[in-house]
């Protein structure tokens, strides 16, 4: 029974969004499609433990969801209007694998929806996360996420936003990539709780692969996939056994996943050949340079600084500006870098970098204060613990 329920869980994660997309394509109603798919998974949880997992779980879910949709339509006395569009022969194999999932991504990332809603919808309908799981990932409440999803569905219905064709990927590529990057980042450093969520990070990588496969070699899609793969390759060395953060300079580089690094660097080289750098390609190139170094002391900081100089005009955020300052401290001097960080910054990452620069200059007292201030505003528990440890080491 445990294996059967585990199979239901796996099918839910991998097939929920795609099946909703298939049903929505037939009946044009997100709520009705979702209800039918939920009925199908409820039936799977009842039937599979007793009768065994079907040879093709994906097809079973799609077929059952279609039947449940027909039942619901009949009950609402609209059979004549809709049933002919839904009633198809039993599905022998999954149809449109990837294509329907991509259409659902495009719907979730519709430009009329807020970025937060786009991410929540994508996690729900593409990643198969429950409202509870999404709430935990974002440090929110289940009620808040449920309301956000409900409002989004109402907006999609009222505005008559249809399931986009997969050919729309190039029109919405920027938004889709931003949503995937947001999902990955939430897994890389969670808003609250443990340092990271491996499932969210993996979901980000999976979605990036899907978009690359359907975007006909779009450079920024390749760049995002390269970036996520290279970050994911270092994960085994980034988190200690007790869940604490291990900064890049202190990581055991023998633990890095060399296959993933090779994949990411191959993608970066493909992007460089086209010579049309975008923000994700540049970020991936920076990570590729880090991954080239067998020791922290071997890092090519001049190349990294040059890449940040290209990235900053494209992404003028505090995080990129601060990361560039770190590179500057290695290429020029710590003093020069320190001059570019305001002591009263309200960003914990910027404060942490300032504290580190002060420590490198031997100013332990001010470094300790800066680490403590950074810890006081850091939301992630593991990051806060790490910053307080750095402060204590200076006493």
mmCIF file of C-alpha atoms in Angstrom:
data_model
loop_
_atom_site.group_PDB
_atom_site.id
_atom_site.type_symbol
_atom_site.label_atom_id
_atom_site.label_comp_id
_atom_site.label_asym_id
_atom_site.label_seq_id
_atom_site.Cartn_x
_atom_site.Cartn_y
_atom_site.Cartn_z
ATOM 1 C CA UNK A 1 0.000 0.000 0.000
ATOM 2 C CA UNK A 2 2.853 2.325 0.817
ATOM 3 C CA UNK A 3 4.305 1.897 -2.676
ATOM 4 C CA UNK A 4 0.909 2.577 -4.249
ATOM 5 C CA UNK A 5 0.399 5.749 -2.238
ATOM 6 C CA UNK A 6 3.939 6.821 -3.068
ATOM 7 C CA UNK A 7 3.073 6.286 -6.742
ATOM 8 C CA UNK A 8 -0.010 8.495 -6.319
ATOM 9 C CA UNK A 9 2.173 11.160 -4.738
ATOM 10 C CA UNK A 10 4.726 10.988 -7.578
ATOM 11 C CA UNK A 11 1.976 11.136 -10.186
ATOM 12 C CA UNK A 12 0.445 14.136 -8.439
ATOM 13 C CA UNK A 13 3.731 16.024 -8.549
ATOM 14 C CA UNK A 14 4.487 15.183 -12.161
ATOM 15 C CA UNK A 15 1.023 15.076 -13.746
ATOM 16 C CA UNK A 16 -1.242 17.456 -11.846
ATOM 17 C CA UNK A 17 -0.539 20.567 -13.895
ATOM 18 C CA UNK A 18 -0.352 18.777 -17.228
ATOM 19 C CA UNK A 19 -3.653 16.993 -16.627
ATOM 20 C CA UNK A 20 -5.363 20.219 -15.582
ATOM 21 C CA UNK A 21 -4.048 21.769 -18.810
ATOM 22 C CA UNK A 22 -5.434 18.898 -20.895
ATOM 23 C CA UNK A 23 -8.853 19.191 -19.268
ATOM 24 C CA UNK A 24 -8.861 22.968 -19.442
ATOM 25 C CA UNK A 25 -8.065 22.794 -23.147
ATOM 26 C CA UNK A 26 -11.267 20.751 -23.560
ATOM 27 C CA UNK A 27 -13.681 22.574 -21.288
ATOM 28 C CA UNK A 28 -12.096 26.011 -20.973
ATOM 29 C CA UNK A 29 -12.712 26.314 -17.250
ATOM 30 C CA UNK A 30 -9.810 26.148 -14.809
ATOM 31 C CA UNK A 31 -11.994 25.457 -11.767
ATOM 32 C CA UNK A 32 -13.888 22.642 -13.460
ATOM 33 C CA UNK A 33 -10.684 21.117 -14.812
ATOM 34 C CA UNK A 34 -9.018 21.247 -11.402
ATOM 35 C CA UNK A 35 -12.039 19.667 -9.698
ATOM 36 C CA UNK A 36 -12.003 16.771 -12.168
ATOM 37 C CA UNK A 37 -8.264 16.207 -11.743
ATOM 38 C CA UNK A 38 -8.565 16.264 -7.966
ATOM 39 C CA UNK A 39 -11.339 13.652 -8.251
ATOM 40 C CA UNK A 40 -9.008 11.507 -10.353
ATOM 41 C CA UNK A 41 -6.221 11.610 -7.789
ATOM 42 C CA UNK A 42 -8.683 10.887 -4.990
ATOM 43 C CA UNK A 43 -9.811 7.841 -6.975
ATOM 44 C CA UNK A 44 -6.178 6.809 -7.492
ATOM 45 C CA UNK A 45 -5.574 6.930 -3.745
ATOM 46 C CA UNK A 46 -8.579 4.589 -3.276
ATOM 47 C CA UNK A 47 -8.040 2.223 -6.210
ATOM 48 C CA UNK A 48 -4.279 1.788 -6.597
ATOM 49 C CA UNK A 49 -3.598 0.341 -3.103
ATOM 50 C CA UNK A 50 -6.352 -2.266 -3.694
ATOM 51 C CA UNK A 51 -5.842 -3.082 -7.372
ATOM 52 C CA UNK A 52 -2.216 -2.198 -7.854
ATOM 53 C CA UNK A 53 -0.536 0.682 -9.644
ATOM 54 C CA UNK A 54 -1.614 0.681 -13.323
ATOM 55 C CA UNK A 55 1.068 0.041 -15.969
ATOM 56 C CA UNK A 56 0.740 3.624 -17.157
ATOM 57 C CA UNK A 57 -0.194 5.822 -14.183
ATOM 58 C CA UNK A 58 -0.142 8.995 -16.283
ATOM 59 C CA UNK A 59 -2.676 7.649 -18.766
ATOM 60 C CA UNK A 60 -4.846 6.325 -15.927
ATOM 61 C CA UNK A 61 -4.984 9.775 -14.321
ATOM 62 C CA UNK A 62 -5.801 11.545 -17.596
ATOM 63 C CA UNK A 63 -8.517 9.043 -18.515
ATOM 64 C CA UNK A 64 -10.092 9.090 -15.069
ATOM 65 C CA UNK A 65 -10.003 12.886 -14.937
ATOM 66 C CA UNK A 66 -11.802 13.045 -18.281
ATOM 67 C CA UNK A 67 -14.493 10.672 -17.063
ATOM 68 C CA UNK A 68 -14.937 12.684 -13.875
ATOM 69 C CA UNK A 69 -15.216 15.862 -15.941
ATOM 70 C CA UNK A 70 -17.951 14.272 -18.047
ATOM 71 C CA UNK A 71 -19.762 13.159 -14.890
ATOM 72 C CA UNK A 72 -19.613 16.649 -13.472
ATOM 73 C CA UNK A 73 -20.860 18.183 -16.707
ATOM 74 C CA UNK A 74 -23.743 15.733 -16.862
ATOM 75 C CA UNK A 75 -24.669 16.594 -13.319
ATOM 76 C CA UNK A 76 -24.807 20.259 -14.203
ATOM 77 C CA UNK A 77 -27.075 19.523 -17.166
ATOM 78 C CA UNK A 78 -24.664 20.857 -19.739
ATOM 79 C CA UNK A 79 -23.815 17.595 -21.364
ATOM 80 C CA UNK A 80 -24.991 18.552 -24.847
ATOM 81 C CA UNK A 81 -22.872 21.627 -24.856
ATOM 82 C CA UNK A 82 -19.572 20.253 -23.679
ATOM 83 C CA UNK A 83 -19.429 16.466 -23.596
ATOM 84 C CA UNK A 84 -18.693 15.934 -27.307
ATOM 85 C CA UNK A 85 -15.496 17.886 -26.875
ATOM 86 C CA UNK A 86 -14.358 15.798 -23.942
ATOM 87 C CA UNK A 87 -15.508 12.289 -24.673
ATOM 88 C CA UNK A 88 -12.584 10.616 -26.313
ATOM 89 C CA UNK A 89 -11.410 7.011 -26.382
ATOM 90 C CA UNK A 90 -9.499 5.780 -23.393
ATOM 91 C CA UNK A 91 -6.018 7.227 -23.420
ATOM 92 C CA UNK A 92 -3.345 4.595 -24.018
ATOM 93 C CA UNK A 93 -0.382 6.857 -23.470
ATOM 94 C CA UNK A 94 0.263 10.361 -22.187
ATOM 95 C CA UNK A 95 -0.361 12.927 -24.878
ATOM 96 C CA UNK A 96 1.502 16.122 -25.517
ATOM 97 C CA UNK A 97 3.990 15.497 -22.722
ATOM 98 C CA UNK A 98 5.760 18.747 -22.043
ATOM 99 C CA UNK A 99 3.614 20.738 -24.436
ATOM 100 C CA UNK A 100 0.588 20.866 -22.155
ATOM 101 C CA UNK A 101 2.817 21.546 -19.180
ATOM 102 C CA UNK A 102 4.418 24.406 -21.064
ATOM 103 C CA UNK A 103 0.975 25.815 -21.930
ATOM 104 C CA UNK A 104 0.131 25.726 -18.235
ATOM 105 C CA UNK A 105 3.365 27.573 -17.394
ATOM 106 C CA UNK A 106 2.412 30.261 -19.895
ATOM 107 C CA UNK A 107 -1.038 30.581 -18.349
ATOM 108 C CA UNK A 108 0.390 30.853 -14.819
ATOM 109 C CA UNK A 109 2.919 33.467 -15.981
ATOM 110 C CA UNK A 110 0.311 35.587 -17.746
ATOM 111 C CA UNK A 111 1.466 39.245 -17.757
ATOM 112 C CA UNK A 112 -1.795 40.443 -16.176
ATOM 113 C CA UNK A 113 -0.968 38.562 -12.958
ATOM 114 C CA UNK A 114 1.361 39.878 -10.248
ATOM 115 C CA UNK A 115 4.815 38.254 -9.927
ATOM 116 C CA UNK A 116 3.870 36.722 -6.569
ATOM 117 C CA UNK A 117 0.710 35.254 -8.041
ATOM 118 C CA UNK A 118 2.588 33.956 -11.095
ATOM 119 C CA UNK A 119 4.986 32.059 -8.831
ATOM 120 C CA UNK A 120 2.202 30.687 -6.611
ATOM 121 C CA UNK A 121 0.144 29.536 -9.610
ATOM 122 C CA UNK A 122 3.160 27.900 -11.246
ATOM 123 C CA UNK A 123 4.023 26.010 -8.083
ATOM 124 C CA UNK A 124 0.408 24.888 -7.744
ATOM 125 C CA UNK A 125 -0.413 23.874 -11.303
ATOM 126 C CA UNK A 126 2.996 22.959 -12.703
ATOM 127 C CA UNK A 127 4.928 21.903 -9.616
ATOM 128 C CA UNK A 128 1.968 20.174 -8.006
ATOM 129 C CA UNK A 129 2.562 21.788 -4.603
ATOM 130 C CA UNK A 130 -0.367 22.162 -2.252
ATOM 131 C CA UNK A 131 -1.392 25.517 -0.817
ATOM 132 C CA UNK A 132 0.128 24.379 2.487
ATOM 133 C CA UNK A 133 3.490 23.631 0.866
ATOM 134 C CA UNK A 134 3.515 26.927 -1.029
ATOM 135 C CA UNK A 135 2.683 28.784 2.175
ATOM 136 C CA UNK A 136 5.548 27.056 3.992
ATOM 137 C CA UNK A 137 7.963 27.863 1.186
ATOM 138 C CA UNK A 138 7.127 31.558 1.327
ATOM 139 C CA UNK A 139 6.661 31.913 5.063
ATOM 140 C CA UNK A 140 3.014 32.740 4.548
ATOM 141 C CA UNK A 141 -0.221 31.198 5.749
ATOM 142 C CA UNK A 142 -2.225 28.573 3.937
ATOM 143 C CA UNK A 143 -5.266 30.867 4.031
ATOM 144 C CA UNK A 144 -3.325 33.703 2.390
ATOM 145 C CA UNK A 145 -2.012 31.462 -0.394
ATOM 146 C CA UNK A 146 -5.445 29.889 -0.909
ATOM 147 C CA UNK A 147 -6.990 33.352 -1.250
ATOM 148 C CA UNK A 148 -4.275 34.405 -3.689
ATOM 149 C CA UNK A 149 -4.859 31.334 -5.833
ATOM 150 C CA UNK A 150 -8.616 31.801 -5.677
ATOM 151 C CA UNK A 151 -8.394 35.458 -6.762
ATOM 152 C CA UNK A 152 -6.037 34.506 -9.597
ATOM 153 C CA UNK A 153 -8.397 31.821 -10.878
ATOM 154 C CA UNK A 154 -11.298 34.276 -10.719
ATOM 155 C CA UNK A 155 -9.265 36.814 -12.677
ATOM 156 C CA UNK A 156 -8.361 34.224 -15.316
ATOM 157 C CA UNK A 157 -12.020 33.277 -15.634
ATOM 158 C CA UNK A 158 -13.436 36.818 -15.641
ATOM 159 C CA UNK A 159 -10.860 38.070 -18.134
ATOM 160 C CA UNK A 160 -11.472 34.997 -20.295
ATOM 161 C CA UNK A 161 -7.753 34.230 -20.368
ATOM 162 C CA UNK A 162 -7.466 31.040 -22.358
ATOM 163 C CA UNK A 163 -4.753 28.404 -22.204
ATOM 164 C CA UNK A 164 -2.030 29.864 -24.449
ATOM 165 C CA UNK A 165 -0.553 27.853 -27.267
ATOM 166 C CA UNK A 166 2.969 26.571 -26.662
ATOM 167 C CA UNK A 167 4.093 28.748 -29.586
ATOM 168 C CA UNK A 168 3.628 31.766 -27.301
ATOM 169 C CA UNK A 169 6.747 30.856 -25.358
ATOM 170 C CA UNK A 170 8.868 33.472 -27.120
ATOM 171 C CA UNK A 171 6.310 36.239 -26.407
ATOM 172 C CA UNK A 172 6.345 35.478 -22.673
ATOM 173 C CA UNK A 173 9.866 34.122 -22.343
ATOM 174 C CA UNK A 174 11.101 36.931 -20.079
ATOM 175 C CA UNK A 175 8.237 36.505 -17.594
ATOM 176 C CA UNK A 176 8.453 32.699 -17.686
ATOM 177 C CA UNK A 177 12.195 32.752 -16.967
ATOM 178 C CA UNK A 178 11.682 35.251 -14.134
ATOM 179 C CA UNK A 179 9.058 32.996 -12.549
ATOM 180 C CA UNK A 180 11.320 29.939 -12.803
ATOM 181 C CA UNK A 181 14.243 31.882 -11.360
ATOM 182 C CA UNK A 182 12.043 33.045 -8.463
ATOM 183 C CA UNK A 183 11.040 29.444 -7.753
ATOM 184 C CA UNK A 184 14.672 28.313 -7.788
ATOM 185 C CA UNK A 185 15.796 31.187 -5.571
ATOM 186 C CA UNK A 186 13.113 30.413 -3.018
ATOM 187 C CA UNK A 187 14.512 26.887 -2.901
ATOM 188 C CA UNK A 188 18.124 28.095 -2.794
ATOM 189 C CA UNK A 189 17.589 30.405 0.183
ATOM 190 C CA UNK A 190 14.127 30.107 1.652
ATOM 191 C CA UNK A 191 12.276 33.114 2.984
ATOM 192 C CA UNK A 192 11.986 31.413 6.354
ATOM 193 C CA UNK A 193 12.739 28.124 8.062
ATOM 194 C CA UNK A 194 15.615 25.919 6.865
ATOM 195 C CA UNK A 195 18.356 27.288 4.655
ATOM 196 C CA UNK A 196 17.029 25.751 1.451
ATOM 197 C CA UNK A 197 14.272 23.628 -0.064
ATOM 198 C CA UNK A 198 15.756 20.972 -2.337
ATOM 199 C CA UNK A 199 12.374 20.192 -3.940
ATOM 200 C CA UNK A 200 11.825 23.800 -5.014
ATOM 201 C CA UNK A 201 15.351 24.045 -6.427
ATOM 202 C CA UNK A 202 14.901 20.814 -8.336
ATOM 203 C CA UNK A 203 11.565 22.028 -9.651
ATOM 204 C CA UNK A 204 13.253 25.204 -10.913
ATOM 205 C CA UNK A 205 15.866 23.147 -12.775
ATOM 206 C CA UNK A 206 13.191 20.860 -14.239
ATOM 207 C CA UNK A 207 11.111 23.790 -15.499
ATOM 208 C CA UNK A 208 14.196 25.465 -16.980
ATOM 209 C CA UNK A 209 14.954 22.249 -18.897
ATOM 210 C CA UNK A 210 11.360 22.164 -20.162
ATOM 211 C CA UNK A 211 11.532 25.746 -21.430
ATOM 212 C CA UNK A 212 14.888 25.156 -23.134
ATOM 213 C CA UNK A 213 13.414 22.145 -24.896
ATOM 214 C CA UNK A 214 10.510 24.224 -26.244
ATOM 215 C CA UNK A 215 12.149 27.580 -26.913
ATOM 216 C CA UNK A 216 14.245 26.492 -29.886
ATOM 217 C CA UNK A 217 17.558 27.307 -28.304
ATOM 218 C CA UNK A 218 16.663 30.727 -26.878
ATOM 219 C CA UNK A 219 19.918 31.990 -25.389
ATOM 220 C CA UNK A 220 18.467 33.399 -22.181
ATOM 221 C CA UNK A 221 16.619 30.124 -21.528
ATOM 222 C CA UNK A 222 19.913 28.271 -21.954
ATOM 223 C CA UNK A 223 21.600 30.854 -19.751
ATOM 224 C CA UNK A 224 19.064 30.349 -16.960
ATOM 225 C CA UNK A 225 19.396 26.568 -17.150
ATOM 226 C CA UNK A 226 23.196 26.871 -17.035
ATOM 227 C CA UNK A 227 22.956 29.190 -14.025
ATOM 228 C CA UNK A 228 20.640 26.885 -12.083
ATOM 229 C CA UNK A 229 22.622 23.750 -12.920
ATOM 230 C CA UNK A 230 25.901 25.349 -11.805
ATOM 231 C CA UNK A 231 24.347 26.575 -8.543
ATOM 232 C CA UNK A 232 22.779 23.184 -7.936
ATOM 233 C CA UNK A 233 26.134 21.453 -8.571
ATOM 234 C CA UNK A 234 27.612 23.147 -5.493
ATOM 235 C CA UNK A 235 24.703 22.292 -3.207
ATOM 236 C CA UNK A 236 26.329 19.185 -1.629
ATOM 237 C CA UNK A 237 29.156 21.361 -0.291
ATOM 238 C CA UNK A 238 26.985 24.358 0.627
ATOM 239 C CA UNK A 239 24.950 22.893 3.484
ATOM 240 C CA UNK A 240 26.508 21.174 6.499
ATOM 241 C CA UNK A 241 25.049 18.059 8.084
ATOM 242 C CA UNK A 242 23.348 20.189 10.734
ATOM 243 C CA UNK A 243 21.726 22.399 8.077
ATOM 244 C CA UNK A 244 24.074 25.344 8.555
ATOM 245 C CA UNK A 245 25.471 27.445 5.715
ATOM 246 C CA UNK A 246 28.989 26.836 4.384
ATOM 247 C CA UNK A 247 30.150 29.926 2.429
ATOM 248 C CA UNK A 248 31.747 29.407 -0.971
ATOM 249 C CA UNK A 249 35.354 30.065 0.160
ATOM 250 C CA UNK A 250 35.017 27.385 2.863
ATOM 251 C CA UNK A 251 33.350 24.695 0.752
ATOM 252 C CA UNK A 252 34.965 21.311 0.102
ATOM 253 C CA UNK A 253 35.084 21.500 -3.686
ATOM 254 C CA UNK A 254 35.528 17.750 -3.973
ATOM 255 C CA UNK A 255 31.819 17.503 -3.105
ATOM 256 C CA UNK A 256 30.723 19.545 -6.113
ATOM 257 C CA UNK A 257 28.816 17.591 -8.763
ATOM 258 C CA UNK A 258 31.255 17.546 -11.694
ATOM 259 C CA UNK A 259 28.719 16.187 -14.189
ATOM 260 C CA UNK A 260 26.378 19.108 -13.513
ATOM 261 C CA UNK A 261 29.268 21.551 -13.707
ATOM 262 C CA UNK A 262 30.270 20.106 -17.081
ATOM 263 C CA UNK A 263 26.676 20.457 -18.307
ATOM 264 C CA UNK A 264 26.450 24.056 -17.114
ATOM 265 C CA UNK A 265 29.785 25.042 -18.593
ATOM 266 C CA UNK A 266 28.862 23.478 -21.942
ATOM 267 C CA UNK A 267 25.693 25.592 -21.994
ATOM 268 C CA UNK A 268 27.695 28.714 -21.113
ATOM 269 C CA UNK A 269 30.115 28.056 -23.981
ATOM 270 C CA UNK A 270 27.172 27.666 -26.381
ATOM 271 C CA UNK A 271 25.825 31.033 -25.229
ATOM 272 C CA UNK A 272 29.231 32.721 -25.530
ATOM 273 C CA UNK A 273 29.504 31.547 -29.136
ATOM 274 C CA UNK A 274 26.374 33.566 -30.017
ATOM 275 C CA UNK A 275 27.857 36.684 -28.335
ATOM 276 C CA UNK A 276 24.489 38.157 -27.342
ATOM 277 C CA UNK A 277 24.830 38.274 -23.560
ATOM 278 C CA UNK A 278 21.735 38.637 -21.408
ATOM 279 C CA UNK A 279 21.354 38.704 -17.649
ATOM 280 C CA UNK A 280 21.022 34.955 -17.147
ATOM 281 C CA UNK A 281 23.891 34.147 -19.499
ATOM 282 C CA UNK A 282 26.149 36.576 -17.599
ATOM 283 C CA UNK A 283 25.155 35.202 -14.212
ATOM 284 C CA UNK A 284 25.820 31.699 -15.498
ATOM 285 C CA UNK A 285 29.225 32.766 -16.807
ATOM 286 C CA UNK A 286 30.110 34.156 -13.362
ATOM 287 C CA UNK A 287 29.175 30.861 -11.730
ATOM 288 C CA UNK A 288 31.139 28.971 -14.387
ATOM 289 C CA UNK A 289 34.262 30.955 -13.462
ATOM 290 C CA UNK A 290 33.766 30.102 -9.776
ATOM 291 C CA UNK A 291 33.367 26.433 -10.703
ATOM 292 C CA UNK A 292 36.613 26.543 -12.706
ATOM 293 C CA UNK A 293 38.658 27.222 -9.575
ATOM 294 C CA UNK A 294 39.913 24.146 -7.754
ATOM 295 C CA UNK A 295 40.657 26.378 -4.713
ATOM 296 C CA UNK A 296 39.137 29.673 -3.614
ATOM 297 C CA UNK A 297 42.567 31.247 -4.010
ATOM 298 C CA UNK A 298 42.574 30.239 -7.700
ATOM 299 C CA UNK A 299 39.391 32.206 -8.515
ATOM 300 C CA UNK A 300 39.772 34.471 -11.533
ATOM 301 C CA UNK A 301 38.352 37.606 -9.911
ATOM 302 C CA UNK A 302 39.310 39.871 -12.812
ATOM 303 C CA UNK A 303 37.096 37.887 -15.142
ATOM 304 C CA UNK A 304 34.293 37.872 -12.578
ATOM 305 C CA UNK A 305 34.559 41.650 -12.105
ATOM 306 C CA UNK A 306 34.418 42.162 -15.880
ATOM 307 C CA UNK A 307 31.273 40.029 -16.050
ATOM 308 C CA UNK A 308 29.656 41.990 -13.202
ATOM 309 C CA UNK A 309 30.499 45.223 -15.039
ATOM 310 C CA UNK A 310 28.455 43.889 -17.954
ATOM 311 C CA UNK A 311 25.660 42.564 -15.717
ATOM 312 C CA UNK A 312 25.080 45.611 -13.502
ATOM 313 C CA UNK A 313 23.591 47.867 -16.247
ATOM 314 C CA UNK A 314 21.161 45.050 -17.113
ATOM 315 C CA UNK A 315 20.251 44.197 -13.515
ATOM 316 C CA UNK A 316 20.923 47.282 -11.351
ATOM 317 C CA UNK A 317 19.873 45.624 -8.102
ATOM 318 C CA UNK A 318 21.459 45.882 -4.661
ATOM 319 C CA UNK A 319 22.407 42.195 -4.787
ATOM 320 C CA UNK A 320 24.324 42.517 -8.069
ATOM 321 C CA UNK A 321 25.942 45.775 -6.965
ATOM 322 C CA UNK A 322 27.094 44.164 -3.721
ATOM 323 C CA UNK A 323 28.405 41.046 -5.466
ATOM 324 C CA UNK A 324 30.403 43.296 -7.789
ATOM 325 C CA UNK A 325 31.897 45.023 -4.726
ATOM 326 C CA UNK A 326 33.107 41.633 -3.478
ATOM 327 C CA UNK A 327 34.867 41.035 -6.796
ATOM 328 C CA UNK A 328 36.295 44.562 -6.662
ATOM 329 C CA UNK A 329 37.785 43.868 -3.229
ATOM 330 C CA UNK A 330 39.835 41.028 -4.726
ATOM 331 C CA UNK A 331 40.880 42.833 -7.914
ATOM 332 C CA UNK A 332 41.709 46.264 -6.477
ATOM 333 C CA UNK A 333 41.671 46.590 -2.707
ATOM 334 C CA UNK A 334 39.458 45.991 0.300
ATOM 335 C CA UNK A 335 39.573 49.722 1.096
ATOM 336 C CA UNK A 336 38.297 50.647 -2.371
ATOM 337 C CA UNK A 337 35.464 48.136 -2.079
ATOM 338 C CA UNK A 338 34.531 49.284 1.421
ATOM 339 C CA UNK A 339 34.099 52.873 0.237
ATOM 340 C CA UNK A 340 31.229 51.718 -1.980
ATOM 341 C CA UNK A 341 29.073 50.292 0.833
ATOM 342 C CA UNK A 342 27.035 52.642 3.002
ATOM 343 C CA UNK A 343 27.425 51.837 6.743
ATOM 344 C CA UNK A 344 23.705 52.419 7.329
ATOM 345 C CA UNK A 345 22.531 49.982 4.654
ATOM 346 C CA UNK A 346 19.282 48.194 5.417
ATOM 347 C CA UNK A 347 20.121 45.136 3.310
ATOM 348 C CA UNK A 348 21.468 42.177 5.283
ATOM 349 C CA UNK A 349 23.578 40.884 2.400
ATOM 350 C CA UNK A 350 25.231 44.285 1.892
ATOM 351 C CA UNK A 351 25.826 44.581 5.645
ATOM 352 C CA UNK A 352 27.345 41.094 5.735
ATOM 353 C CA UNK A 353 29.745 41.995 2.922
ATOM 354 C CA UNK A 354 30.671 45.230 4.711
ATOM 355 C CA UNK A 355 31.310 43.234 7.883
ATOM 356 C CA UNK A 356 33.518 40.788 6.001
ATOM 357 C CA UNK A 357 35.532 43.610 4.420
ATOM 358 C CA UNK A 358 36.028 45.251 7.841
ATOM 359 C CA UNK A 359 37.182 41.903 9.240
ATOM 360 C CA UNK A 360 39.683 41.528 6.394
ATOM 361 C CA UNK A 361 41.045 44.962 7.315
ATOM 362 C CA UNK A 362 41.437 43.888 10.927
ATOM 363 C CA UNK A 363 38.663 46.162 12.262
ATOM 364 C CA UNK A 364 37.120 43.468 14.464
ATOM 365 C CA UNK A 365 34.937 45.795 16.569
ATOM 366 C CA UNK A 366 33.096 47.408 13.657
ATOM 367 C CA UNK A 367 32.972 44.111 11.765
ATOM 368 C CA UNK A 368 31.259 42.467 14.730
ATOM 369 C CA UNK A 369 28.651 45.244 14.926
ATOM 370 C CA UNK A 370 27.978 44.968 11.192
ATOM 371 C CA UNK A 371 27.583 41.172 11.379
ATOM 372 C CA UNK A 372 25.154 41.570 14.290
ATOM 373 C CA UNK A 373 23.135 44.176 12.408
ATOM 374 C CA UNK A 374 23.019 41.940 9.338
ATOM 375 C CA UNK A 375 21.829 39.020 11.483
ATOM 376 C CA UNK A 376 19.115 41.154 13.070
ATOM 377 C CA UNK A 377 17.422 41.730 9.709
ATOM 378 C CA UNK A 378 18.144 38.390 7.999
ATOM 379 C CA UNK A 379 14.909 36.398 7.686
ATOM 380 C CA UNK A 380 16.417 32.982 7.016
ATOM 381 C CA UNK A 381 17.277 31.153 10.228
ATOM 382 C CA UNK A 382 20.422 29.458 8.875
ATOM 383 C CA UNK A 383 21.750 32.730 7.448
ATOM 384 C CA UNK A 384 21.088 34.498 10.755
ATOM 385 C CA UNK A 385 22.903 31.762 12.659
ATOM 386 C CA UNK A 386 25.867 31.976 10.287
ATOM 387 C CA UNK A 387 26.133 35.770 10.672
ATOM 388 C CA UNK A 388 25.979 35.565 14.469
ATOM 389 C CA UNK A 389 28.701 32.907 14.405
ATOM 390 C CA UNK A 390 30.898 35.232 12.348
ATOM 391 C CA UNK A 391 30.269 37.994 14.905
ATOM 392 C CA UNK A 392 31.150 35.700 17.810
ATOM 393 C CA UNK A 393 34.390 34.652 16.113
ATOM 394 C CA UNK A 394 35.513 38.282 16.283
ATOM 395 C CA UNK A 395 35.167 38.584 20.056
#
